[in-house]
Amino acid sequence: MQDLSIPQALVSSVAGARHVMVVTGAGMSAESGVPTFRDAQTGLWSRFRPEELATPEAFEADPDTVWAWYEWRRDLVARAEPHAGHRALAELAGLVPRLTLVTQNVDGLHERAGSRDVVEFHGNLFANRCFLAGHALRDVPRPCAKPPTCPTCGSLVRPGVVWFGEAIPESALARAAASAGDCDVFLSVGTSSLVYPAAGLAHLARDAGAVTVEINPEPTEFAGVATHALAAPAGRALPALLASVQQALASGRA
Ligand code: OAD
């Protein structure tokens, strides 16, 4: 495959940045074999109804079915491996003074690729908690066909993800919003930029004067207002960006 050419202006912006912010979505994990939500043929929401699986009401009505769907996703993710794009982001963090990585993904693949201090905007598939009181139960032994009960209060245990109609964890929202207002380069990777408040972070960064970048093989509306749009998969664009930034830093061209 031909190397992707990265605009020199973008390379200089990243190499000279004080604070790079990256927001990733389901497309970031697509090349690891984890399905996205909205891609027409393969997206989860073309096969399943979100209101029957990803709301508190759905869990109350049919906890076994909701739990089983998340177990299926946990299995899928446990068998997936981070790809070169995940690793490139982990490495990029070591090249710039500050990098804030916010992910809408609940699969933990960034951490497994070596990224630290990831802001999990929509929670994590494996960070279970009880439905009524929110007692944390990170390590439910798997496989686990039905939702266990909380040893502290007896309520059913649910996956620690953000469902439709629920608030983003307060600390994640605060960190992400502060970073968006402070970063000088903002990368939006593998997201349809349709779900708020995550989608609003790119606009916050742009309004605050950051250089904005979209990486997505199917450009979204944000590509039209971003400073740079790379119409390529994350697994190709991020390693190419990293290599160009490494070269620029080595040759003192930042
Ligand atoms: P979507 O499924 O809405 O969008 C995935 C995006 O990834 C699309 O724009 C694809 O074109 C792009 N894409 C596909 N393959 C790619 C690749 N190899 N490299 C880069 N991009 C690629 O997923 P999200 O935007 O993450 O929320 O969806 C946001 C939220 O909606 C999710 O976090 C989830 C969902 O409902 C909750 O569960 C709360």
Short mmCIF file of C-alpha atoms in Angstrom, two decimals, residues 91-250:
data_model
loop_
_atom_site.label_atom_id
_atom_site.label_comp_id
_atom_site.label_asym_id
_atom_site.label_seq_id
_atom_site.Cartn_x
_atom_site.Cartn_y
_atom_site.Cartn_z
CA GLU A 91 3.82 6.66 20.88
CA LEU A 92 2.78 10.18 19.87
CA ALA A 93 2.07 10.92 23.54
CA GLY A 94 5.79 10.56 24.20
CA LEU A 95 6.72 13.08 21.50
CA VAL A 96 4.65 16.10 22.50
CA PRO A 97 4.61 17.96 25.85
CA ARG A 98 0.98 17.01 26.50
CA LEU A 99 -1.51 14.70 24.82
CA THR A 100 -5.06 14.20 26.03
CA LEU A 101 -6.76 11.11 24.63
CA VAL A 102 -10.54 10.99 24.95
CA THR A 103 -12.32 7.93 23.61
CA GLN A 104 -15.98 7.22 23.04
CA ASN A 105 -15.03 3.55 22.80
CA VAL A 106 -15.73 1.19 25.66
CA ASP A 107 -13.30 -1.53 24.56
CA GLY A 108 -10.09 -0.59 26.39
CA LEU A 109 -7.96 -1.03 23.22
CA HIS A 110 -6.11 2.29 23.71
CA GLU A 111 -4.90 1.20 27.15
CA ARG A 112 -3.91 -2.21 25.78
CA ALA A 113 -1.82 -0.40 23.13
CA GLY A 114 0.04 1.51 25.85
CA SER A 115 -1.91 4.78 26.14
CA ARG A 116 -2.11 6.01 29.72
CA ASP A 117 -4.68 8.15 31.48
CA VAL A 118 -7.30 7.71 28.73
CA VAL A 119 -10.52 9.65 29.29
CA GLU A 120 -13.27 7.05 28.80
CA PHE A 121 -16.12 9.31 27.81
CA HIS A 122 -18.72 6.54 27.45
CA GLY A 123 -17.37 4.23 30.18
CA ASN A 124 -15.90 0.77 29.76
CA LEU A 125 -17.47 -2.61 28.94
CA PHE A 126 -15.58 -4.30 31.77
CA ALA A 127 -16.15 -1.69 34.48
CA ASN A 128 -19.37 -3.12 35.86
CA ARG A 129 -21.37 -1.53 38.64
CA CYS A 130 -24.65 -2.27 40.34
CA PHE A 131 -27.81 -0.82 38.86
CA LEU A 132 -29.30 0.79 41.95
CA ALA A 133 -26.39 2.15 43.98
CA GLY A 134 -23.51 2.19 41.49
CA HIS A 135 -21.22 -0.03 43.61
CA ALA A 136 -18.20 -0.84 41.42
CA LEU A 137 -17.64 -4.49 40.45
CA ARG A 138 -14.79 -4.30 37.98
CA ASP A 139 -13.92 -7.99 37.95
CA VAL A 140 -16.99 -10.09 37.34
CA PRO A 141 -15.57 -13.55 36.51
CA ARG A 142 -16.31 -14.44 32.87
CA PRO A 143 -18.04 -16.02 31.09
CA CYS A 144 -21.09 -14.88 32.98
CA ALA A 145 -24.39 -15.64 31.27
CA LYS A 146 -26.70 -13.60 33.53
CA PRO A 147 -26.23 -10.36 35.44
CA PRO A 148 -24.81 -11.17 38.89
CA THR A 149 -26.15 -9.51 42.04
CA CYS A 150 -24.21 -6.88 43.94
CA PRO A 151 -22.57 -8.38 47.07
CA THR A 152 -23.09 -5.05 48.90
CA CYS A 153 -26.74 -4.23 48.18
CA GLY A 154 -28.21 -7.16 46.24
CA SER A 155 -29.20 -5.12 43.17
CA LEU A 156 -28.41 -6.45 39.69
CA VAL A 157 -25.03 -5.65 38.14
CA ARG A 158 -24.94 -3.70 34.85
CA PRO A 159 -22.14 -2.86 32.39
CA GLY A 160 -20.28 0.35 33.21
CA VAL A 161 -21.06 2.08 29.94
CA VAL A 162 -23.03 5.26 29.34
CA TRP A 163 -26.48 4.42 28.01
CA PHE A 164 -28.77 6.69 26.00
CA GLY A 165 -30.40 9.18 28.32
CA GLU A 166 -27.55 8.96 30.89
CA ALA A 167 -25.02 11.63 31.78
CA ILE A 168 -21.35 11.46 30.81
CA PRO A 169 -19.22 10.76 33.93
CA GLU A 170 -18.59 14.19 35.48
CA SER A 171 -14.81 13.98 35.65
CA ALA A 172 -14.55 12.77 32.01
CA LEU A 173 -16.73 15.62 30.80
CA ALA A 174 -14.80 18.23 32.79
CA ARG A 175 -11.38 16.98 31.64
CA ALA A 176 -12.45 16.72 28.01
CA ALA A 177 -14.05 20.17 27.91
CA ALA A 178 -11.05 21.80 29.59
CA SER A 179 -8.66 20.08 27.16
CA ALA A 180 -10.71 21.11 24.13
CA GLY A 181 -10.45 24.74 25.22
CA ASP A 182 -6.71 24.46 25.84
CA CYS A 183 -5.28 22.26 23.05
CA ASP A 184 -3.52 23.68 20.01
CA VAL A 185 -4.11 20.63 17.80
CA PHE A 186 -7.31 18.55 17.88
CA LEU A 187 -7.61 15.18 16.08
CA SER A 188 -11.04 13.64 15.52
CA VAL A 189 -10.50 9.98 14.61
CA GLY A 190 -13.08 7.41 13.49
CA THR A 191 -16.22 9.10 14.71
CA SER A 192 -19.37 10.08 12.82
CA SER A 193 -19.41 13.23 15.01
CA LEU A 194 -23.15 12.83 15.51
CA VAL A 195 -23.42 12.03 19.21
CA TYR A 196 -23.23 14.90 21.70
CA PRO A 197 -21.63 16.00 23.92
CA ALA A 198 -18.59 14.16 22.41
CA ALA A 199 -19.20 15.71 18.98
CA GLY A 200 -19.19 19.18 20.51
CA LEU A 201 -15.56 18.87 21.66
CA ALA A 202 -14.22 19.39 18.12
CA HIS A 203 -16.23 22.60 17.79
CA LEU A 204 -15.06 23.81 21.21
CA ALA A 205 -11.44 23.27 20.14
CA ARG A 206 -11.99 24.95 16.78
CA ASP A 207 -13.67 27.97 18.38
CA ALA A 208 -10.72 28.24 20.79
CA GLY A 209 -8.34 28.45 17.82
CA ALA A 210 -6.94 24.90 17.61
CA VAL A 211 -5.80 23.36 14.33
CA THR A 212 -8.45 20.68 13.74
CA VAL A 213 -8.04 17.40 11.88
CA GLU A 214 -10.45 14.66 10.87
CA ILE A 215 -9.23 11.13 10.15
CA ASN A 216 -12.04 9.10 8.60
CA PRO A 217 -12.25 7.20 5.29
CA GLU A 218 -15.82 8.58 4.90
CA PRO A 219 -15.51 12.31 5.58
CA THR A 220 -18.20 13.63 7.94
CA GLU A 221 -19.68 17.12 8.15
CA PHE A 222 -16.82 18.08 10.45
CA ALA A 223 -14.35 17.50 7.60
CA GLY A 224 -15.89 20.53 5.89
CA VAL A 225 -14.87 22.87 8.71
CA ALA A 226 -11.68 21.13 9.92
CA THR A 227 -8.26 22.57 9.04
CA HIS A 228 -7.19 19.19 7.58
CA ALA A 229 -9.18 16.11 6.58
CA LEU A 230 -7.37 12.81 5.97
CA ALA A 231 -9.75 10.47 4.13
CA ALA A 232 -8.00 7.29 5.23
CA PRO A 233 -8.41 4.57 7.86
CA ALA A 234 -6.96 5.22 11.32
CA GLY A 235 -4.62 2.22 11.03
CA ARG A 236 -2.96 3.87 8.06
CA ALA A 237 -3.25 7.59 8.77
CA LEU A 238 -2.01 7.59 12.39
CA PRO A 239 1.23 5.64 11.77
CA ALA A 240 1.90 7.88 8.74
CA LEU A 241 1.32 11.00 10.85
CA LEU A 242 3.55 9.65 13.63
CA ALA A 243 6.37 8.84 11.18
CA SER A 244 6.19 12.33 9.65
CA VAL A 245 6.24 13.98 13.08
CA GLN A 246 9.20 11.83 14.17
CA GLN A 247 11.06 12.84 11.00
CA ALA A 248 10.30 16.53 11.51
CA LEU A 249 11.47 16.41 15.13
CA ALA A 250 14.64 14.51 14.21
#
